[in-house]
PDB file of C-alpha atoms in Angstrom:
ATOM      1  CA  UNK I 134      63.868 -19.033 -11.488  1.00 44.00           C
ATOM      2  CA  UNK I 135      61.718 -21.950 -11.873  1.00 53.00           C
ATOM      3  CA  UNK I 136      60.689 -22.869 -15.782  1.00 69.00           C
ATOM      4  CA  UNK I 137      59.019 -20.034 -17.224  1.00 78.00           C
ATOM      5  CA  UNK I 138      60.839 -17.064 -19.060  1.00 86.00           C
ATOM      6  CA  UNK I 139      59.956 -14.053 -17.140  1.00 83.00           C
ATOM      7  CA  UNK I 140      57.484 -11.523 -18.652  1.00 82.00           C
ATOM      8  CA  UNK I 141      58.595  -8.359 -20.428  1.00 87.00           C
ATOM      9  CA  UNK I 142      62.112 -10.003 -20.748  1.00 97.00           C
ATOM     10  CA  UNK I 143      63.357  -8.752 -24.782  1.00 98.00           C
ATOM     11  CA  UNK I 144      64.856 -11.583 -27.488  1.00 98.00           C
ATOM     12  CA  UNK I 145      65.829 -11.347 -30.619  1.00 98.00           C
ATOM     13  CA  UNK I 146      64.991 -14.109 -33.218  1.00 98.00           C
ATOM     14  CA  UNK I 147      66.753 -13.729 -36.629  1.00 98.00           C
ATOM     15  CA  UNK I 148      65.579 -15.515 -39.920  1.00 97.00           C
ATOM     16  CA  UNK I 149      62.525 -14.844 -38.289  1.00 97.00           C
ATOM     17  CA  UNK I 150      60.783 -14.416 -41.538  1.00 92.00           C
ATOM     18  CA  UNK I 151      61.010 -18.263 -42.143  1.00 89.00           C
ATOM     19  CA  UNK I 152      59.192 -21.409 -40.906  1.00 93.00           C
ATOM     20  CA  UNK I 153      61.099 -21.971 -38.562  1.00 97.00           C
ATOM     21  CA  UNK I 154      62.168 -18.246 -36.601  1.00 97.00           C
ATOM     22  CA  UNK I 155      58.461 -17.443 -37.178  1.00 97.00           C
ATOM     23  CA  UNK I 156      57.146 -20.498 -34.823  1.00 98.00           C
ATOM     24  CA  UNK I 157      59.624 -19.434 -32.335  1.00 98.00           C
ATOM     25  CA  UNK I 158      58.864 -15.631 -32.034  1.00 98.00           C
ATOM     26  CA  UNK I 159      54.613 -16.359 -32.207  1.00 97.00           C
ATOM     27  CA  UNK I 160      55.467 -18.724 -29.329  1.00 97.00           C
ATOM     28  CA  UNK I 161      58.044 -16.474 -27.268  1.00 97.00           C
ATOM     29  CA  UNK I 162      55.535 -13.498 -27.625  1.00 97.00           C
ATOM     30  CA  UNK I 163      52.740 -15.918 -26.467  1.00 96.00           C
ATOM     31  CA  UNK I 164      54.675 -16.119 -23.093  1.00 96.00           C
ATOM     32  CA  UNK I 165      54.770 -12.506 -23.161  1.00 96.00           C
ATOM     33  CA  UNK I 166      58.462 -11.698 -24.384  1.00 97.00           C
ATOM     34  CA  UNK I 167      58.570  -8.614 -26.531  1.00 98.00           C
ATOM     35  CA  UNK I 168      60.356  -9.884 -30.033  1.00 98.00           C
ATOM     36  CA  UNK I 169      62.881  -8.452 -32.486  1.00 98.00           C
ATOM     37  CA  UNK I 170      62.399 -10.400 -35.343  1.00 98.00           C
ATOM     38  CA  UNK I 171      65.338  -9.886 -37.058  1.00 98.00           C
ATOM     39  CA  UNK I 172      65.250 -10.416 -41.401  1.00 97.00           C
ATOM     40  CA  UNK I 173      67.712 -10.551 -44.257  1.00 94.00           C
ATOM     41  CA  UNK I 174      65.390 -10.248 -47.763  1.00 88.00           C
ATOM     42  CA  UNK I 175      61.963 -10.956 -45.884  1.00 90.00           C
ATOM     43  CA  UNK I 176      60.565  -7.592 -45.179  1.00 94.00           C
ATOM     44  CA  UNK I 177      57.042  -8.113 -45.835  1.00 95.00           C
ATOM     45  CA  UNK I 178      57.197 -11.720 -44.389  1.00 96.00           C
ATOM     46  CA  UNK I 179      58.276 -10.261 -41.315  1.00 96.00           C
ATOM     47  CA  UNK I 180      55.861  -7.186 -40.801  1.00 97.00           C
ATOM     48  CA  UNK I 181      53.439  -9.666 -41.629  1.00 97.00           C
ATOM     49  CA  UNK I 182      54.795 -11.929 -38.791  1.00 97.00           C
ATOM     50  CA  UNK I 183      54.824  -9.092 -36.539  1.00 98.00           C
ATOM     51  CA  UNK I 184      51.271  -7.964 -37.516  1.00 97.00           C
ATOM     52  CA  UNK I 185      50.324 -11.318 -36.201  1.00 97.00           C
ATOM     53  CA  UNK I 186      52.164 -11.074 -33.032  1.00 98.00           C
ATOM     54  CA  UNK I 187      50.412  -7.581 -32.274  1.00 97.00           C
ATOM     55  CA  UNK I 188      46.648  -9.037 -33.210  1.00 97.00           C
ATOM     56  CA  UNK I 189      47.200 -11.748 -30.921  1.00 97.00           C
ATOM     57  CA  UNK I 190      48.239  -8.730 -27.984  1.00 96.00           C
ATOM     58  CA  UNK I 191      52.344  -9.509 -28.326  1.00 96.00           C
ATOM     59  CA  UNK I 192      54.970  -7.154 -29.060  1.00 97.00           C
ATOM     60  CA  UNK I 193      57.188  -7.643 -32.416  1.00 98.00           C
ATOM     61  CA  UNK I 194      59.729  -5.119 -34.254  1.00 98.00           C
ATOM     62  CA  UNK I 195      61.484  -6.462 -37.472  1.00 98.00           C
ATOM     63  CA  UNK I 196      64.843  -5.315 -37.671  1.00 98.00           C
ATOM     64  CA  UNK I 197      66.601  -5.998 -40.771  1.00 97.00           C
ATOM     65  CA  UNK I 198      70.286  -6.892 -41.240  1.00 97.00           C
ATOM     66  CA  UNK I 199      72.172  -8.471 -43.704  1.00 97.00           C
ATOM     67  CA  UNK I 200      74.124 -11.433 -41.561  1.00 98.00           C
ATOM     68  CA  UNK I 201      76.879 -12.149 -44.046  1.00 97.00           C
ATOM     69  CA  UNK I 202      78.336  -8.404 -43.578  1.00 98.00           C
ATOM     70  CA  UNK I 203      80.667  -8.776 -40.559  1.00 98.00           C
ATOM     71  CA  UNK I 204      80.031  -5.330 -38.498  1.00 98.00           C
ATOM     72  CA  UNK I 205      75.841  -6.553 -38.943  1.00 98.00           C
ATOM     73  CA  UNK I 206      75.138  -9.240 -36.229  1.00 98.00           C
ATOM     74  CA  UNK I 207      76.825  -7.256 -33.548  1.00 98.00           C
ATOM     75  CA  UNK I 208      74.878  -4.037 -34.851  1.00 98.00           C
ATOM     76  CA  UNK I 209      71.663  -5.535 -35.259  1.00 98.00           C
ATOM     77  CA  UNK I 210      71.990  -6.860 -31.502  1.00 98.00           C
ATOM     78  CA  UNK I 211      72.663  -3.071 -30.536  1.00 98.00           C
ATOM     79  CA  UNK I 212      69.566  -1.752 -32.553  1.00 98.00           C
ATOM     80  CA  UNK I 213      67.798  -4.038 -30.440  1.00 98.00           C
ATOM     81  CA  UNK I 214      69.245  -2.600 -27.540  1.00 98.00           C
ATOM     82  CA  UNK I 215      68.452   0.370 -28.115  1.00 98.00           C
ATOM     83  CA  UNK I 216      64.730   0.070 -28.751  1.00 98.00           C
ATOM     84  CA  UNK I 217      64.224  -2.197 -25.502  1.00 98.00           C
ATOM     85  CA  UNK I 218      66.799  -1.403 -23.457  1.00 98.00           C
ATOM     86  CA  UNK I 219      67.691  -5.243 -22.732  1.00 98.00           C
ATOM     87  CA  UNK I 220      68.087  -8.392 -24.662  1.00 98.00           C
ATOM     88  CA  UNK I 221      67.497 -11.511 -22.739  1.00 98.00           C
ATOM     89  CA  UNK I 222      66.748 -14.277 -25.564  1.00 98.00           C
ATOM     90  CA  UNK I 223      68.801 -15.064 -28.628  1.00 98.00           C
ATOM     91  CA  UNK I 224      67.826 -17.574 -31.067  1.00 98.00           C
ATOM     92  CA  UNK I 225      69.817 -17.709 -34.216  1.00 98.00           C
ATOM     93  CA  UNK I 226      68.167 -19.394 -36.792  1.00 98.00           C
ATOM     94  CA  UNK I 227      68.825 -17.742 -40.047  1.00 97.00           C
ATOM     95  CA  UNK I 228      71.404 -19.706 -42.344  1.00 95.00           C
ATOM     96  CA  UNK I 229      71.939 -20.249 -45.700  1.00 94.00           C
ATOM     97  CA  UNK I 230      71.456 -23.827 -47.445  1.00 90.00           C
ATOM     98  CA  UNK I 231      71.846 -23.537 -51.161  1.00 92.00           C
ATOM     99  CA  UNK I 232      72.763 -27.566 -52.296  1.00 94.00           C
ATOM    100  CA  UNK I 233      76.472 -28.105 -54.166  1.00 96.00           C
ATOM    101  CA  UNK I 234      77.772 -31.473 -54.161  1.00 96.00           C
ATOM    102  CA  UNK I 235      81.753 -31.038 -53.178  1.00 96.00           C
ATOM    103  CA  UNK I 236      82.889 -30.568 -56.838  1.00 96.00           C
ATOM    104  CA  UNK I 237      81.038 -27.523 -57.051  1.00 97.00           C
ATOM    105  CA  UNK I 238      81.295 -25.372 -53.939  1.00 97.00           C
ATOM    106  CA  UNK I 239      83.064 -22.010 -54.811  1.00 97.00           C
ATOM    107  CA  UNK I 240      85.036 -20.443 -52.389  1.00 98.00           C
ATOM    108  CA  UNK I 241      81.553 -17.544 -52.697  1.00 97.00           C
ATOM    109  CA  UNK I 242      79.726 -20.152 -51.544  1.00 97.00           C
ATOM    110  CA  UNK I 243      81.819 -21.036 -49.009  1.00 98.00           C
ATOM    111  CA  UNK I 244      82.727 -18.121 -47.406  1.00 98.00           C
ATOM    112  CA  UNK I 245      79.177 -16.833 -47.370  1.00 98.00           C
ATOM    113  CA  UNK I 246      77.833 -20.012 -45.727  1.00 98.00           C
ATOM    114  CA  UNK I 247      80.486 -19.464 -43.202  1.00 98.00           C
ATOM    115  CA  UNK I 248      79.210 -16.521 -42.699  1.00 98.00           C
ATOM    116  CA  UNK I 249      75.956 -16.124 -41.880  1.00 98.00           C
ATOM    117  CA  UNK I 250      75.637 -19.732 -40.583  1.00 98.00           C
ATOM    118  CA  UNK I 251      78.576 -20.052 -38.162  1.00 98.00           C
ATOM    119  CA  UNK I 252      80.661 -16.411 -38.136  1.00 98.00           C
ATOM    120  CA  UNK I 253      76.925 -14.259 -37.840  1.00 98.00           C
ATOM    121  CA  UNK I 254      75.973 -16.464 -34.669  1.00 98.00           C
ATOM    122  CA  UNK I 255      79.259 -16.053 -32.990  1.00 98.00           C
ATOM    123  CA  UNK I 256      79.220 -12.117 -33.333  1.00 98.00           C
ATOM    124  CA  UNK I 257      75.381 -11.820 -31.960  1.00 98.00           C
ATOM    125  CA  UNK I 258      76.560 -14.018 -28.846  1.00 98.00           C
ATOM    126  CA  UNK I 259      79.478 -12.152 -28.485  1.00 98.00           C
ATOM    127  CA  UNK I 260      77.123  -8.771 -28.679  1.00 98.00           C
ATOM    128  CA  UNK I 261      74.484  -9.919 -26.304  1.00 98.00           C
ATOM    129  CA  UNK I 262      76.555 -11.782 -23.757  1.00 98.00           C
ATOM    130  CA  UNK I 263      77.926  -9.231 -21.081  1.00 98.00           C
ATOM    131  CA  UNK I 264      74.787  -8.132 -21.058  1.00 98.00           C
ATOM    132  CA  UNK I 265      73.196 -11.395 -19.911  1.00 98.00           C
ATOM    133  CA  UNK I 266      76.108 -12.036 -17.889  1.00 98.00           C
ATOM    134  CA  UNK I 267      75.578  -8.605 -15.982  1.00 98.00           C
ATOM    135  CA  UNK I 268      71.738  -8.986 -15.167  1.00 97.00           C
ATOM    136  CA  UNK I 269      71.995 -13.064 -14.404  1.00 97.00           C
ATOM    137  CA  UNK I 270      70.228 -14.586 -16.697  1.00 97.00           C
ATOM    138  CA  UNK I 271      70.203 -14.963 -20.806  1.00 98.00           C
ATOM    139  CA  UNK I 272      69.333 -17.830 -23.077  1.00 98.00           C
ATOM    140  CA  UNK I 273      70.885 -18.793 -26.168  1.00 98.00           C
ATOM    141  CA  UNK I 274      69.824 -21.119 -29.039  1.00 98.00           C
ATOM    142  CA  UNK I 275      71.843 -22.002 -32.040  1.00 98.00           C
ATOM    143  CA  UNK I 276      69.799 -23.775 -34.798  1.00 98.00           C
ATOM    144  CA  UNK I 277      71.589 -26.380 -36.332  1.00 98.00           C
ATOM    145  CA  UNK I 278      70.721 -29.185 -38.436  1.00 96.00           C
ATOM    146  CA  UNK I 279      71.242 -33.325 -38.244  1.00 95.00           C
ATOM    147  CA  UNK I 280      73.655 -32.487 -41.276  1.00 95.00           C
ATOM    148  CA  UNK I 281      76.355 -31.548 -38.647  1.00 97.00           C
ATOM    149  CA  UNK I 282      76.149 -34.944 -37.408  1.00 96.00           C
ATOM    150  CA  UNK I 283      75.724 -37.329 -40.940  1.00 94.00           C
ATOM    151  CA  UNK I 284      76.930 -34.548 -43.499  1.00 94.00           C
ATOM    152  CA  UNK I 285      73.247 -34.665 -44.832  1.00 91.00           C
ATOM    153  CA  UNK I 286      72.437 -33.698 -48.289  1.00 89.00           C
ATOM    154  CA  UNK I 287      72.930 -29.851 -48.555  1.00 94.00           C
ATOM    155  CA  UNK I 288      76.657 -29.566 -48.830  1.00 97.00           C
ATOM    156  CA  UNK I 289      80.068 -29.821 -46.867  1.00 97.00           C
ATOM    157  CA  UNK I 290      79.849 -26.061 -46.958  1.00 98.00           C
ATOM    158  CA  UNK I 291      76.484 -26.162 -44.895  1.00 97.00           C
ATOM    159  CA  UNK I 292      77.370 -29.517 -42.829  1.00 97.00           C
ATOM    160  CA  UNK I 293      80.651 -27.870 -41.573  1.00 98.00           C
ATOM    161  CA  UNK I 294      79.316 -24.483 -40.413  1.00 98.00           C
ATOM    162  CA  UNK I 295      76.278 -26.235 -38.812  1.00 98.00           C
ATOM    163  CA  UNK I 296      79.372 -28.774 -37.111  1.00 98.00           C
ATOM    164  CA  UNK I 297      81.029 -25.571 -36.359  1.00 98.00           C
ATOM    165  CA  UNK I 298      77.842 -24.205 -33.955  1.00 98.00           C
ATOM    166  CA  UNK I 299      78.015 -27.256 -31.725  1.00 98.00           C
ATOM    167  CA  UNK I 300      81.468 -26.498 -30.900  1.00 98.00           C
ATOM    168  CA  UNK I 301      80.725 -23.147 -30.698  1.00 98.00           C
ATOM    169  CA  UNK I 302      77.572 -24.011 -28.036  1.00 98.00           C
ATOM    170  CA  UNK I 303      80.386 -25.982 -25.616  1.00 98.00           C
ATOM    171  CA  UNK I 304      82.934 -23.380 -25.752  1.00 98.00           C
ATOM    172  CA  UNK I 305      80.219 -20.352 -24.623  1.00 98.00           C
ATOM    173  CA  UNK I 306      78.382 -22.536 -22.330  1.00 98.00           C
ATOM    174  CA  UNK I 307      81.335 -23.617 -19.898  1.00 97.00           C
ATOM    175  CA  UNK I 308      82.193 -19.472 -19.742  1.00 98.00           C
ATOM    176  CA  UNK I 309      78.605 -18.060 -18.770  1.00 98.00           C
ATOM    177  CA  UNK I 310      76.923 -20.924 -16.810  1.00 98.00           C
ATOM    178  CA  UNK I 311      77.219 -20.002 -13.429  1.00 98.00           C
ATOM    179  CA  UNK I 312      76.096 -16.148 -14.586  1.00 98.00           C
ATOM    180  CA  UNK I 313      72.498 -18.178 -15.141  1.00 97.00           C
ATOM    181  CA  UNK I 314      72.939 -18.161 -18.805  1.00 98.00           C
ATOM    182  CA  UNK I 315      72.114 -21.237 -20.905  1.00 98.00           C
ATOM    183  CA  UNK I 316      73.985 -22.004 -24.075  1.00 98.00           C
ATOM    184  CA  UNK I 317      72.310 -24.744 -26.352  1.00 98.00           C
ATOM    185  CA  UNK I 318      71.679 -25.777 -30.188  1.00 98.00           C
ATOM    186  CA  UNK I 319      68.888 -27.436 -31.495  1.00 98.00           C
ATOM    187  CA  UNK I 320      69.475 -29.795 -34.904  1.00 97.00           C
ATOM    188  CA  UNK I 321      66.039 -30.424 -36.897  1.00 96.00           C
ATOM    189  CA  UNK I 322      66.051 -32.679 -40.178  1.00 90.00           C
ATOM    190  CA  UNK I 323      63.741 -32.376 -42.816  1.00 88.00           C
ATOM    191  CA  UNK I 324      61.334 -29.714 -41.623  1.00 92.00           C
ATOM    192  CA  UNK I 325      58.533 -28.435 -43.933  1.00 89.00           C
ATOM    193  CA  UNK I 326      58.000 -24.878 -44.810  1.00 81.00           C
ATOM    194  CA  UNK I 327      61.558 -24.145 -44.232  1.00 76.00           C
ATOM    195  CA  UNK I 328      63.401 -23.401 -47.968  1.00 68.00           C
ATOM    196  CA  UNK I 329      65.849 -26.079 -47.066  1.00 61.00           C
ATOM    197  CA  UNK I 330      64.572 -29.514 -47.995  1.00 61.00           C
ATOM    198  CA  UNK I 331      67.176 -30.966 -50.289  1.00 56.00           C
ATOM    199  CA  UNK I 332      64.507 -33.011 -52.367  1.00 56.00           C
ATOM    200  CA  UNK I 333      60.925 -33.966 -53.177  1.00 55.00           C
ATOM    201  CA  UNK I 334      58.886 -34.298 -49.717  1.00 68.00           C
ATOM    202  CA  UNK I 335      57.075 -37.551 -50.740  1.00 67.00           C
ATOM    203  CA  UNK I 336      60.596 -38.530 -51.459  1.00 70.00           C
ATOM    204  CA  UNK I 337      62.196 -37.446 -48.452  1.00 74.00           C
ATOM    205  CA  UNK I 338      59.126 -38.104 -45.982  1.00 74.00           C
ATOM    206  CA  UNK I 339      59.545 -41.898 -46.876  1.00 75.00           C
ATOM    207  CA  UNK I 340      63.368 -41.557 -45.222  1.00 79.00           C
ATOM    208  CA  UNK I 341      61.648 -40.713 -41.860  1.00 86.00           C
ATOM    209  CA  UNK I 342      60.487 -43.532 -39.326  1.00 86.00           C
ATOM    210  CA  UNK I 343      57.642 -41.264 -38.370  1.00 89.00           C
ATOM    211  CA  UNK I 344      56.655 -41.180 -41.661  1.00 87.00           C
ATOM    212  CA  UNK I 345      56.351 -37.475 -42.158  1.00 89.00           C
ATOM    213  CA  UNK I 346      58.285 -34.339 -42.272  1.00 91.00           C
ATOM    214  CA  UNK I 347      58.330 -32.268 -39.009  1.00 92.00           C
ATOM    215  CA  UNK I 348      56.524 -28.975 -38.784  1.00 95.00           C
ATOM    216  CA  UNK I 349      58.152 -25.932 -38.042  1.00 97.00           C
ATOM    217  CA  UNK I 350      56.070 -25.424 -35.125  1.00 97.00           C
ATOM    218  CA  UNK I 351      57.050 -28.636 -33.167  1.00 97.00           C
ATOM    219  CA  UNK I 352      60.579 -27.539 -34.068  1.00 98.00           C
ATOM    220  CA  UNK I 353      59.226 -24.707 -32.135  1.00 98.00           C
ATOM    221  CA  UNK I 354      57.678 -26.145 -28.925  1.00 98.00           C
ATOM    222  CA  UNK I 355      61.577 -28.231 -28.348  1.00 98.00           C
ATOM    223  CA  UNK I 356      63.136 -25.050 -28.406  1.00 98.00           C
ATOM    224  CA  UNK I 357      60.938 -23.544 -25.908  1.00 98.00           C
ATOM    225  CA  UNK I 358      61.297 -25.898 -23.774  1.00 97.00           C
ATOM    226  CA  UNK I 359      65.326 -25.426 -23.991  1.00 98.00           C
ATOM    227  CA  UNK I 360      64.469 -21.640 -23.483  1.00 98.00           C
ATOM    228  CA  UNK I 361      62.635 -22.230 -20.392  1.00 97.00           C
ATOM    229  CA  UNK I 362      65.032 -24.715 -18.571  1.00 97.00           C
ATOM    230  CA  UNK I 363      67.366 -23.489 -17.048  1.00 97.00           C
ATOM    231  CA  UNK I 364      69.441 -26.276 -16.122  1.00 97.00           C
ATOM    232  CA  UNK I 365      70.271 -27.626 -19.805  1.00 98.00           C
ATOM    233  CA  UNK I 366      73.381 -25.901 -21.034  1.00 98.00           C
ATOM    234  CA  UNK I 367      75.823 -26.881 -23.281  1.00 98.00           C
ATOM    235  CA  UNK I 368      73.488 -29.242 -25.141  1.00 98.00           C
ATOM    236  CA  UNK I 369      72.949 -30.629 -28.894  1.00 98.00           C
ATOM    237  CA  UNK I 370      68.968 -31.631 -28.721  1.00 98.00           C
ATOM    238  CA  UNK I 371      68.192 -33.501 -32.350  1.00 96.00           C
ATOM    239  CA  UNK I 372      64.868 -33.129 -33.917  1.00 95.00           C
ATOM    240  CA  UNK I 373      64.263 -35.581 -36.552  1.00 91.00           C
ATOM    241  CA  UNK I 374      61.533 -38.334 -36.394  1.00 90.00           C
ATOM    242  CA  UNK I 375      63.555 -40.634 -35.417  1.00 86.00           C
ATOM    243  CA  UNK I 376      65.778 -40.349 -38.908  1.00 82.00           C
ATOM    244  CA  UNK I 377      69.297 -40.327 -36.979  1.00 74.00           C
ATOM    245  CA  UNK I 378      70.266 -43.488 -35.110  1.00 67.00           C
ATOM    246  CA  UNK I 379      71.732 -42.491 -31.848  1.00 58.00           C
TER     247      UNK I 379
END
């Protein structure tokens, strides 16, 4: 199918709202995919994001769901469905990332976590799979984080359910492959704009042998690039500036 996502073709972005999920949908609807971009408490931020989409000739729908209910993921895939007819992209990027040092996560905190970071993901790909499967073609991209590799600063809670999309990413990609549909993760570190830097940037910037944090938007060009290939499955790509030795 060569390296470009074919126009008109329908995915769904959640946490679009954020830094992050709002690079990715401005630069899927710039190659002319029509965008859900799916929020949990970011209404406004994402009619705002899909205002943008629209002025710049795109097409964006915000569809709100709250990930941590179970029944949500697979319904919010349906809703968008049901407006397009089709859903060819999936990018889950919305998590939660609220720091606890070991002592202090609550079984609240950990079950949520679970929830929307690992469980929420699982669902949508479970939702939007046979459907991919069926036409021959589908891309899928878990956002995960470094932490999954070093633990990172956030919180076992967060480290284990980003761990717990990597194994999730081998598992689905093995299964769908030769239906031409690409399972991968992305892991970023210590992107601005993003709600989840554990620590002053200055701080934090100085850990990085670039020398900066990364920018949402280059977070979102290496994810495109996943999205487009379509011989890269079952891969962990790590965005960090160089931060993780490997």
């Amino acid at each position: 199918m060569g390296l470009e996502i074919p126009a008109g073709h329908v995915g769904l972005v959640t946490g679009a709202s954020g830094g992050i999920g709002r690079a990715v949908a401005r630069d899927l609807a710039a190659a002319g995919v029509r965008v859900a971009l799916g929020y949990g408490g970011g209404r406004e931020r994402a009619e705002r994001v899909a205002e943008e989409i629209a002025n710049a000739g795109g097409e964006a729908w915000p569809v709100g769901a709250d990930l941590a209910d179970p029944l949500a993921p697979a319904a919010q895939v349906g809703a968008v469905i049901g407006r397009f007819g089709r859903l060819d992209l999936l990018v889950c990027n919305a998590g939660l990332g609220e720091r606890r040092d070991w002592p202090d996560v609550t079984l609240e905190d950990w079950e949520r976590t679970m929830a929307v970071n690992l469980r929420a993901p699982f669902l949508a790909a479970q939702a939007a799979l046979p459907g991919m499967v069926e036409r021959g073609f589908g891309r899928i991209l878990f956002v995960s984080s470094v932490a999954a590799f070093t633990g990172g600063l956030v919180g076992p809670h967060y480290a284990a359910s980003k761990a717990g999309l990597h194994a999730l990413t081998a598992f689905l990609a093995g299964r769908v492959a030769a239906a031409g549909v690409t399972v991968n993760a992305i892991a970023p570190a210590l992107i601005e704009d993003t709600g989840m830097l554990p620590g002053p940037t200055t701080e934090l910037a100085a850990r990085v042998p670039v020398g900066r944090l990364g920018r949402p938007e280059e977070v979102a060009d290496l994810a495109m690039a996943m999205l487009r290939n379509p011989y890269l499955t079952s891969k962990v790509v790590v965005l960090d500036g160089g931060a993780l030795p490997r």
